[in-house]
Coordinates of C-alpha atoms and ligand atoms in Angstrom, one line a residue:
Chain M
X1 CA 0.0 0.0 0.0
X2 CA 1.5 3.3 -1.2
X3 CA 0.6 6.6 1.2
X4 CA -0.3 9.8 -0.4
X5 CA 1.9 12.7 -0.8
X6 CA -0.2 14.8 2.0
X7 CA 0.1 11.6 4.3
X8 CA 3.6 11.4 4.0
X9 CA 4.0 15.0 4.2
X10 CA 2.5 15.1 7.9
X11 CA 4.2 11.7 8.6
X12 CA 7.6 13.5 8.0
X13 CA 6.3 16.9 9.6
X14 CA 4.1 16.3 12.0
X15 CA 2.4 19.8 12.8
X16 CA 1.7 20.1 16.8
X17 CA 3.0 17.2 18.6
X18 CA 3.3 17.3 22.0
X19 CA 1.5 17.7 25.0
X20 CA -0.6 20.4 27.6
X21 CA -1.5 20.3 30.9
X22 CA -4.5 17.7 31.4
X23 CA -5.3 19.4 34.7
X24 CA -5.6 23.2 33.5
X25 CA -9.5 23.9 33.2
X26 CA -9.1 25.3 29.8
X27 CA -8.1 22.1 28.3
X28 CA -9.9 19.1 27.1
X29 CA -7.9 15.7 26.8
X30 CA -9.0 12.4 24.2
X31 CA -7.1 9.3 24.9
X32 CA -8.6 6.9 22.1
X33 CA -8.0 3.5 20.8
X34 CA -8.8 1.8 17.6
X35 CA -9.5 -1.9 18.1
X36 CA -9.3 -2.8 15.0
X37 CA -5.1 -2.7 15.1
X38 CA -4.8 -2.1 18.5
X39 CA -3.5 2.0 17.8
X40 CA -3.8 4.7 20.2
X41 CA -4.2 8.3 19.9
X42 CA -3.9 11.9 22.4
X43 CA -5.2 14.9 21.3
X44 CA -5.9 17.8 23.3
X45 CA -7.5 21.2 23.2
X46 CA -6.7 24.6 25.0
X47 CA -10.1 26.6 24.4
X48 CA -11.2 30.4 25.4
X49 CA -13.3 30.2 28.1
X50 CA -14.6 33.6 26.6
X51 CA -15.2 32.7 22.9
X52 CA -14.9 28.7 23.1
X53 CA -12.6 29.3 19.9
X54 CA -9.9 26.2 20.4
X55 CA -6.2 28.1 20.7
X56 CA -4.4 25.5 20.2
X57 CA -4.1 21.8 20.0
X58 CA -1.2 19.1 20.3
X59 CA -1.2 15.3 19.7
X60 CA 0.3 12.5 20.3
X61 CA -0.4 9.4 18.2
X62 CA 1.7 5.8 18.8
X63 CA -0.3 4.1 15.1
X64 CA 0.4 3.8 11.2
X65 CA 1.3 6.7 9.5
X66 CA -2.4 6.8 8.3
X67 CA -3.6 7.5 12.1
X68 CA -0.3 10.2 12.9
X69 CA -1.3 12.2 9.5
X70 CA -5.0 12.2 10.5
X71 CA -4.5 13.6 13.6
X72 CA -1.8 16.0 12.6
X73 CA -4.3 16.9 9.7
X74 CA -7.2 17.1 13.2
X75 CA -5.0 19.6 15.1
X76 CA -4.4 22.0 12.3
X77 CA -8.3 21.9 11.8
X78 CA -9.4 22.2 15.1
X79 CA -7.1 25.4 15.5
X80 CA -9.3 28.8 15.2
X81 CA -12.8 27.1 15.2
X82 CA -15.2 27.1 18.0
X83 CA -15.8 23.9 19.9
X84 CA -19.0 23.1 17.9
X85 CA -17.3 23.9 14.9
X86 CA -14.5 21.4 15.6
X87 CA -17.5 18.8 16.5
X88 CA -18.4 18.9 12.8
X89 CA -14.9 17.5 11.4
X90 CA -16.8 14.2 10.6
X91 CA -13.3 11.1 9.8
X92 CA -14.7 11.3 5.8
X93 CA -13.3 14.8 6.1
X94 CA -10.3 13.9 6.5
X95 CA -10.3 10.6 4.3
X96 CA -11.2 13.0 1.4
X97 CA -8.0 15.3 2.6
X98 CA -5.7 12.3 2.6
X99 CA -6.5 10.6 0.0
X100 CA -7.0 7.1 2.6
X101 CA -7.9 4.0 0.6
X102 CA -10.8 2.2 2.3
X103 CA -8.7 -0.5 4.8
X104 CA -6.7 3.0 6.5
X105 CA -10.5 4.7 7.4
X106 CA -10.5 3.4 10.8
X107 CA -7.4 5.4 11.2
X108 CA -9.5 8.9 10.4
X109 CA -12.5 7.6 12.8
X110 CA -9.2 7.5 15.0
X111 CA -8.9 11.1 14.5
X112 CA -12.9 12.1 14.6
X113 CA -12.8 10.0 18.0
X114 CA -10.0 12.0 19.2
X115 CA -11.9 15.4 18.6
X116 CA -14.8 14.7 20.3
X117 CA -13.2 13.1 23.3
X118 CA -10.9 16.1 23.5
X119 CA -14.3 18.3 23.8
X120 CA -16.3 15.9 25.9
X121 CA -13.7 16.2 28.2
X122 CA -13.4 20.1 27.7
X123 CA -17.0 20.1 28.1
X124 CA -17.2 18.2 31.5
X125 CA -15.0 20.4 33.3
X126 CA -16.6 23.6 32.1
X127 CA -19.8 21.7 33.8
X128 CA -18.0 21.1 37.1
X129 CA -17.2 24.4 37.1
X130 CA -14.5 24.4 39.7
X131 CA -10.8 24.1 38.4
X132 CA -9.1 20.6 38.9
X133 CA -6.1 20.9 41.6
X134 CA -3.7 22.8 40.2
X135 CA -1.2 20.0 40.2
X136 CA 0.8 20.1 36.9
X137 CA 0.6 16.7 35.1
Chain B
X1 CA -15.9 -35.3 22.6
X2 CA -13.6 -34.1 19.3
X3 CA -14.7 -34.1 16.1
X4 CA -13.8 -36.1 13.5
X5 CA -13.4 -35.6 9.7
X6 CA -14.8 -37.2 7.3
X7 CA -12.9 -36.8 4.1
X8 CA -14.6 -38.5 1.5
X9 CA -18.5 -38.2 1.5
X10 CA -20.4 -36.4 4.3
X11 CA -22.9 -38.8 5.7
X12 CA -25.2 -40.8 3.2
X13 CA -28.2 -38.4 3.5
X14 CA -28.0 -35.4 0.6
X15 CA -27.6 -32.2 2.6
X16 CA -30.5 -29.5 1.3
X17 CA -27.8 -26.8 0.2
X18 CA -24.8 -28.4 -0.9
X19 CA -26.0 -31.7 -2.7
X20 CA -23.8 -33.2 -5.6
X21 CA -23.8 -36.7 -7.6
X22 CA -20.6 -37.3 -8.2
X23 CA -20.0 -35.8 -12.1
X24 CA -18.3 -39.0 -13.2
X25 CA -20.1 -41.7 -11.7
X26 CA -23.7 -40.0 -10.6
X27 CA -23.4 -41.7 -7.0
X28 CA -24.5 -39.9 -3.7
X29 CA -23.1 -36.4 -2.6
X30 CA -19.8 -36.6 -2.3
X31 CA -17.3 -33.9 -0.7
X32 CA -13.7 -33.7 -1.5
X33 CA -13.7 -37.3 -3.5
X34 CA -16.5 -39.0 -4.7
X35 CA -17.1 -42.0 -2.2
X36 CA -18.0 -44.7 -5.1
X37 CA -15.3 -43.7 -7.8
X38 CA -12.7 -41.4 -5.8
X39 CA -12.9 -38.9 -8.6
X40 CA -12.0 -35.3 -7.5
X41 CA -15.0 -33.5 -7.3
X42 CA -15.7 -29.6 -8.6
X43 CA -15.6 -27.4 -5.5
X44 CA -18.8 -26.1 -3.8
X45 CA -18.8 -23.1 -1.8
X46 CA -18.6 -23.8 2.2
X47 CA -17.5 -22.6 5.0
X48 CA -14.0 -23.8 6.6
X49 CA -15.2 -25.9 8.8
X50 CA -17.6 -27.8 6.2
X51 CA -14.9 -28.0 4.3
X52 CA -13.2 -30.4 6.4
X53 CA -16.3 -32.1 7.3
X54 CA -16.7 -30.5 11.0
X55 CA -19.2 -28.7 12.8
X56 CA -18.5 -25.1 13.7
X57 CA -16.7 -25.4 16.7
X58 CA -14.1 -23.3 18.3
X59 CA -12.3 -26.5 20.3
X60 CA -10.5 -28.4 17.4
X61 CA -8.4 -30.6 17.4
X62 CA -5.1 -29.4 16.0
X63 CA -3.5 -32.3 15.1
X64 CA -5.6 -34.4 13.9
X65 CA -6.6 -31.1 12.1
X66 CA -2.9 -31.1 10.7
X67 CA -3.0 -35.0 9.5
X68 CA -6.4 -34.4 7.6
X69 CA -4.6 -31.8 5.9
X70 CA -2.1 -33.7 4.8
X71 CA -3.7 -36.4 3.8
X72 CA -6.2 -33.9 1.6
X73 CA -3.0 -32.3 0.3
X74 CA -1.6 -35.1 -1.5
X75 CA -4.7 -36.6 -2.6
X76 CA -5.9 -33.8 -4.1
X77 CA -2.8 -32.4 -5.4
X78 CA -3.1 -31.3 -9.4
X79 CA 0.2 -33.7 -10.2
X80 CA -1.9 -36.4 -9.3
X81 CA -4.7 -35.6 -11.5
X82 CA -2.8 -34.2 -13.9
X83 CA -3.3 -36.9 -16.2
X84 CA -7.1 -37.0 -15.6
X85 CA -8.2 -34.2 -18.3
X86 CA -8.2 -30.5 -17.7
X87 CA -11.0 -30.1 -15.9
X88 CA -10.2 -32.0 -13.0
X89 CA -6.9 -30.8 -12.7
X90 CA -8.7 -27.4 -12.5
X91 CA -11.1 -28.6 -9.9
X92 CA -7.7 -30.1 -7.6
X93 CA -6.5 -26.6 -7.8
X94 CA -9.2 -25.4 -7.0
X95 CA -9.9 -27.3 -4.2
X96 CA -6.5 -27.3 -2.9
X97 CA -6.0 -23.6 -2.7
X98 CA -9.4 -23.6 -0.6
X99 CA -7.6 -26.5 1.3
X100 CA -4.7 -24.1 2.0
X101 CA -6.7 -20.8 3.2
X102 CA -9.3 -23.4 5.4
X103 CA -5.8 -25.0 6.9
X104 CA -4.3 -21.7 7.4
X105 CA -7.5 -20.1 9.3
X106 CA -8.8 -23.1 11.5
X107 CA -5.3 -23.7 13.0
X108 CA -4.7 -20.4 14.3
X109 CA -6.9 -19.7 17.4
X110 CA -7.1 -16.3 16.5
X111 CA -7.9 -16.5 13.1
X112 CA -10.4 -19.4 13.3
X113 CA -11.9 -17.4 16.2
X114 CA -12.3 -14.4 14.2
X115 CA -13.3 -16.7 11.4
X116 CA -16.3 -17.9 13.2
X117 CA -17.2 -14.3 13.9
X118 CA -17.5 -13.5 10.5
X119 CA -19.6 -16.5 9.8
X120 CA -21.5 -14.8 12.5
X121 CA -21.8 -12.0 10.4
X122 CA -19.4 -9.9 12.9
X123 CA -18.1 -7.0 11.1
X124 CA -14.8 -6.5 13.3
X125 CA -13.4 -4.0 11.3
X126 CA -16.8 -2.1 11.6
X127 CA -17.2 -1.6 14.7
X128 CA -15.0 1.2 15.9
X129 CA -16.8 3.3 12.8
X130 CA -20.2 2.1 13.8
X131 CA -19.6 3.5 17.2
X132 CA -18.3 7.1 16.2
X133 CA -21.4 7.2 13.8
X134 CA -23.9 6.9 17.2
X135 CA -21.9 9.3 18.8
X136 CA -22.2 11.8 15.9
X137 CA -25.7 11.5 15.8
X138 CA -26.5 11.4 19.1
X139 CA -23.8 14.0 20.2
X140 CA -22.9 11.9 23.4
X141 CA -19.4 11.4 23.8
X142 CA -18.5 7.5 22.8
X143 CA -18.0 4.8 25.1
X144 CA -13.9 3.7 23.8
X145 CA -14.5 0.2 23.3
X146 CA -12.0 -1.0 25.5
X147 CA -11.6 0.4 29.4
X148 CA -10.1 3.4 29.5
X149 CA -7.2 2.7 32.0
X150 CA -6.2 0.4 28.9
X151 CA -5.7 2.7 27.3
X152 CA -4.0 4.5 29.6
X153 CA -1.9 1.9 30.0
X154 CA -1.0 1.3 26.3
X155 CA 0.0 5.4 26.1
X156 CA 2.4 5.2 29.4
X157 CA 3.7 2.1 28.2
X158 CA 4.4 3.6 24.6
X159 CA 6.0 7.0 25.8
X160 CA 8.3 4.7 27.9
X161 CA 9.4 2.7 24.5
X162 CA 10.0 6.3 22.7
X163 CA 12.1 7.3 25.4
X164 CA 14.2 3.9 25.3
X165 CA 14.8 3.9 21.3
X166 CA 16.1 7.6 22.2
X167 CA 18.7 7.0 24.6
X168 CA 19.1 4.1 22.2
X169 CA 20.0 6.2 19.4
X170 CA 22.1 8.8 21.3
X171 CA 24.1 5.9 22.9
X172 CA 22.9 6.8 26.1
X173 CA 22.0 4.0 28.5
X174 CA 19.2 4.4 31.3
X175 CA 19.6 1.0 33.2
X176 CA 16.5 1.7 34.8
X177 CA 14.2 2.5 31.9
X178 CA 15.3 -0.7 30.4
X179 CA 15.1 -2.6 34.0
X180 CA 11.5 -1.8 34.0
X181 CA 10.4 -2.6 30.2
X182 CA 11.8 -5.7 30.9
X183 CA 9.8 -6.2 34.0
X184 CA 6.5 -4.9 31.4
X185 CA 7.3 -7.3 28.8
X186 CA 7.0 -10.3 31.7
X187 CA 3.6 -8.4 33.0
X188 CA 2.5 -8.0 29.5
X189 CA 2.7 -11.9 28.1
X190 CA 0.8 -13.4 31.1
X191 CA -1.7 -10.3 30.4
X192 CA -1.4 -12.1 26.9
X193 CA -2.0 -15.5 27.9
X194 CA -4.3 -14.8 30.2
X195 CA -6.7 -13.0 27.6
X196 CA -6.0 -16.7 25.4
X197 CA -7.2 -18.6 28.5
X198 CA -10.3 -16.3 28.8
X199 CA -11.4 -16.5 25.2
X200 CA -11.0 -20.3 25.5
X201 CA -13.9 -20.1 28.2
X202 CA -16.2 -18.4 25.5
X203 CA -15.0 -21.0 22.9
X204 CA -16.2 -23.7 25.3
X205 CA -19.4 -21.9 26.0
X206 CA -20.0 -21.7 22.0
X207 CA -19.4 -25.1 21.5
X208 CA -22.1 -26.7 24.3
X209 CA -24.3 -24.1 22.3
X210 CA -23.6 -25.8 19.6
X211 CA -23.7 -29.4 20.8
X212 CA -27.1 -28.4 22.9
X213 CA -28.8 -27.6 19.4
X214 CA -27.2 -31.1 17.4
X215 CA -27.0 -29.4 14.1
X216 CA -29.4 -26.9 13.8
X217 CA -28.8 -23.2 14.9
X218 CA -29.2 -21.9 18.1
X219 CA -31.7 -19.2 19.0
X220 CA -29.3 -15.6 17.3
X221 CA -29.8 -14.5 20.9
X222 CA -27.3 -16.8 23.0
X223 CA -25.0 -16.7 19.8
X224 CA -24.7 -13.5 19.7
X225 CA -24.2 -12.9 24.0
X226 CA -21.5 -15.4 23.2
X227 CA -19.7 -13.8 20.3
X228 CA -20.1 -10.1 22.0
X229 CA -17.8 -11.7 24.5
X230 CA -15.1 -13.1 22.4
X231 CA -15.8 -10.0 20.2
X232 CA -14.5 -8.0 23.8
X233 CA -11.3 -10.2 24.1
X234 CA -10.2 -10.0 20.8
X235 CA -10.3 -5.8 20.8
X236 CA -8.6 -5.8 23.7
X237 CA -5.9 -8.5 22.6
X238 CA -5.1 -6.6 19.7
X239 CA -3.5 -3.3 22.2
X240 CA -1.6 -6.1 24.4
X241 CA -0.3 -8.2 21.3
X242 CA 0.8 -5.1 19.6
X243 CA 2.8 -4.0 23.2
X244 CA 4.7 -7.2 23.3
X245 CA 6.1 -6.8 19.6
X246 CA 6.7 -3.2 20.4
X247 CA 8.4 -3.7 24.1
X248 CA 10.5 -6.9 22.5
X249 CA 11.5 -4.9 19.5
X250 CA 12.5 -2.0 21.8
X251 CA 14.9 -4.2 23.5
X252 CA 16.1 -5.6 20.6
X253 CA 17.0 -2.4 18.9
Ligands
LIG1 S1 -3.6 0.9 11.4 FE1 -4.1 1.5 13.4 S2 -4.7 3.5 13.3 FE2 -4.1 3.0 11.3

């Protein structure tokens, strides 16, 4: 199976990797896992409590280079739209961006997953209300 | 009780889906060989474990499994009928490839496992997708199919093998690090064998199911409460299996 060029692209230069602080009120943390293969994926949010416009967004993603690219391709996305704006990336999205034949689309629903867990979990503490101990990591 | 093969004619009674008179000599149904002539017969489609002239059962027995295949193997290989016209020729490799892939999936546990949940009309690949699809709709956050600490688990685990192929490759050494993958890997196979030993438990379950209802199918119901469980231990085999190759290739390195 041969990756396309934009697949490769964000396999070689993975936009925002890395990691934020899970406990910081402000940001929302997806830990997801694709049964299928057995892949798992972080992605995390730090959203405005003002505007809910996601600020920024870093991943971490131990898969194929089907399921790093899609959520490379999900944190450059996510960046600059509001929260229910990011919750309409639907993993077709980003199968059409990639150019992912049909055995690599549980790697996008990978991605998708990743989003909305990132939000749930964004979502959940804006509920609570009260900051989560300020204990970094 | 384990089952035996029968390699030349399936019982004397014409099953309803599957009946042939043997092409050459017009005798009963015959499988593999016709039981009057021993002609090679054209192949019909069946399941694996038809093929070989079991019932669909999870607990087989391997070797005997193994010595039926041989046996098929030789007789049916296309050398041998090479002198008997085209046709059959075509029909031995025909029926010998099938013989290969049915070998191939009913010896592996895992594969003849997930075999059987395909016969079950399980779409494993699905299921993941089908999930996220709810969720869209529905706008509730998806359940992960497997528990989250998993998960969790898998991540730590992962970060720690990064951080070992690093001081690998700047031929730096953390005795430490490596002390305590090693310890993982030991954790991880039993977690391995024990998820094996668990899904053996279903496969016993599935087969008294089977057994219960001689022949004909059980009610969808308790197949299905059955396969949902092997289903379970298959998803979350697939994170532990993949940690063992990635902790024993992290020590390798
Ligand atoms: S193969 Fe596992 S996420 Fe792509």
């Amino acid at each position: 199976m041969s990756y396309s060029d934009k697949v490769i692209d964000h396999y070689n230069h993975p936009r925002n990797v890395g990691s934020m602080d899970k406990s910081s009120t402000d940001v929302g943390t997806g830990l997801v896992g694709a049964p299928e293969c057995g892949d798992v994926m972080k992605l995390q949010i730090k959203v405005n409590p003002q505007t809910n416009v996601i600020e920024d967004a870093k991943f971490k993603t131990f898969g194929c280079g089907s399921a790093i690219a899609s959520s490379s391709l999900a944190t450059e996305w996510v960046k600059g739209k509001t929260v229910d704006e990011a919750l309409a990336i639907k993993n077709m999205d980003i199968v059409k961006e990639l150019s992912l034949p049909p055995v690599k689309i549980h790697c996008s629903v990978l991605a998708e997953d990743a989003i909305r867990a990132a939000i749930g979990d964004w979502k959940k503490k804006q509920e609570t209300g009260k900051p989560v101990a300020a204990e970094a990591k | 009780m384990t089952t035996k093969s029968t390699l030349t004619a399936i019982g004397s009674k014409p099953l309803p889906d599957d009946t042939h008179s043997c092409w050459s000599c017009g005798d009963m149904r015959a499988a593999h060989f016709c039981a009057s002539c021993g002609k090679v017969q054209p192949p019909s489609p069946v399941d694996y474990f038809t093929f070989f002239g079991m019932p669909p059962k999870l607990n087989l027995d391997v070797a005997a499994l193994e010595k039926d295949f041989y046996d098929l193997s030789r007789r049916l290989h296309p050398d041998l009928n090479a002198r008997a016209g085209s046709q059959e020729q075509e029909w031995s490799l025909e029926q010998s490839s099938l013989l290969n892939d049915a070998y191939r999936t009913l010896r592996d546990p895992i594969k003849r496992t997930e075999y059987l949940l395909h016969l079950e009309g399980v779409a494993l690949e699905e299921q993941s997708k089908a999930a996220t699809e709810r969720a869209r709709a529905t706008g509730e956050v998806k359940k992960q199919i497997v528990p989250p600490d998993l998960l969790e688990e898998v991540f730590e685990l992962n970060m720690q093998l990064e951080e070992l192929r690093m001081n690998k490759k700047m031929g730096e050494d953390d005795p430490n690090l490596t002390k305590e993958i090693a310890g993982h890997k030991i954790a991880l196979e039993a977690k391995h064998d024990a998820l094996l030993q668990e899904l053996q438990t279903y496969w016993t379950d599935w087969d008294s199911l089977i057994e219960r209802n001689h022949g004909s199918k059980a009610p969808a119901e308790e197949r299905a409460k059955i396969t949902a469980k092997m289903v379970d231990v298959l998803n979350r085999r697939n994170y532990i299996r993949n940690l063992v190759r990635d902790v024993n290739a992290a020590l390798e390195e």
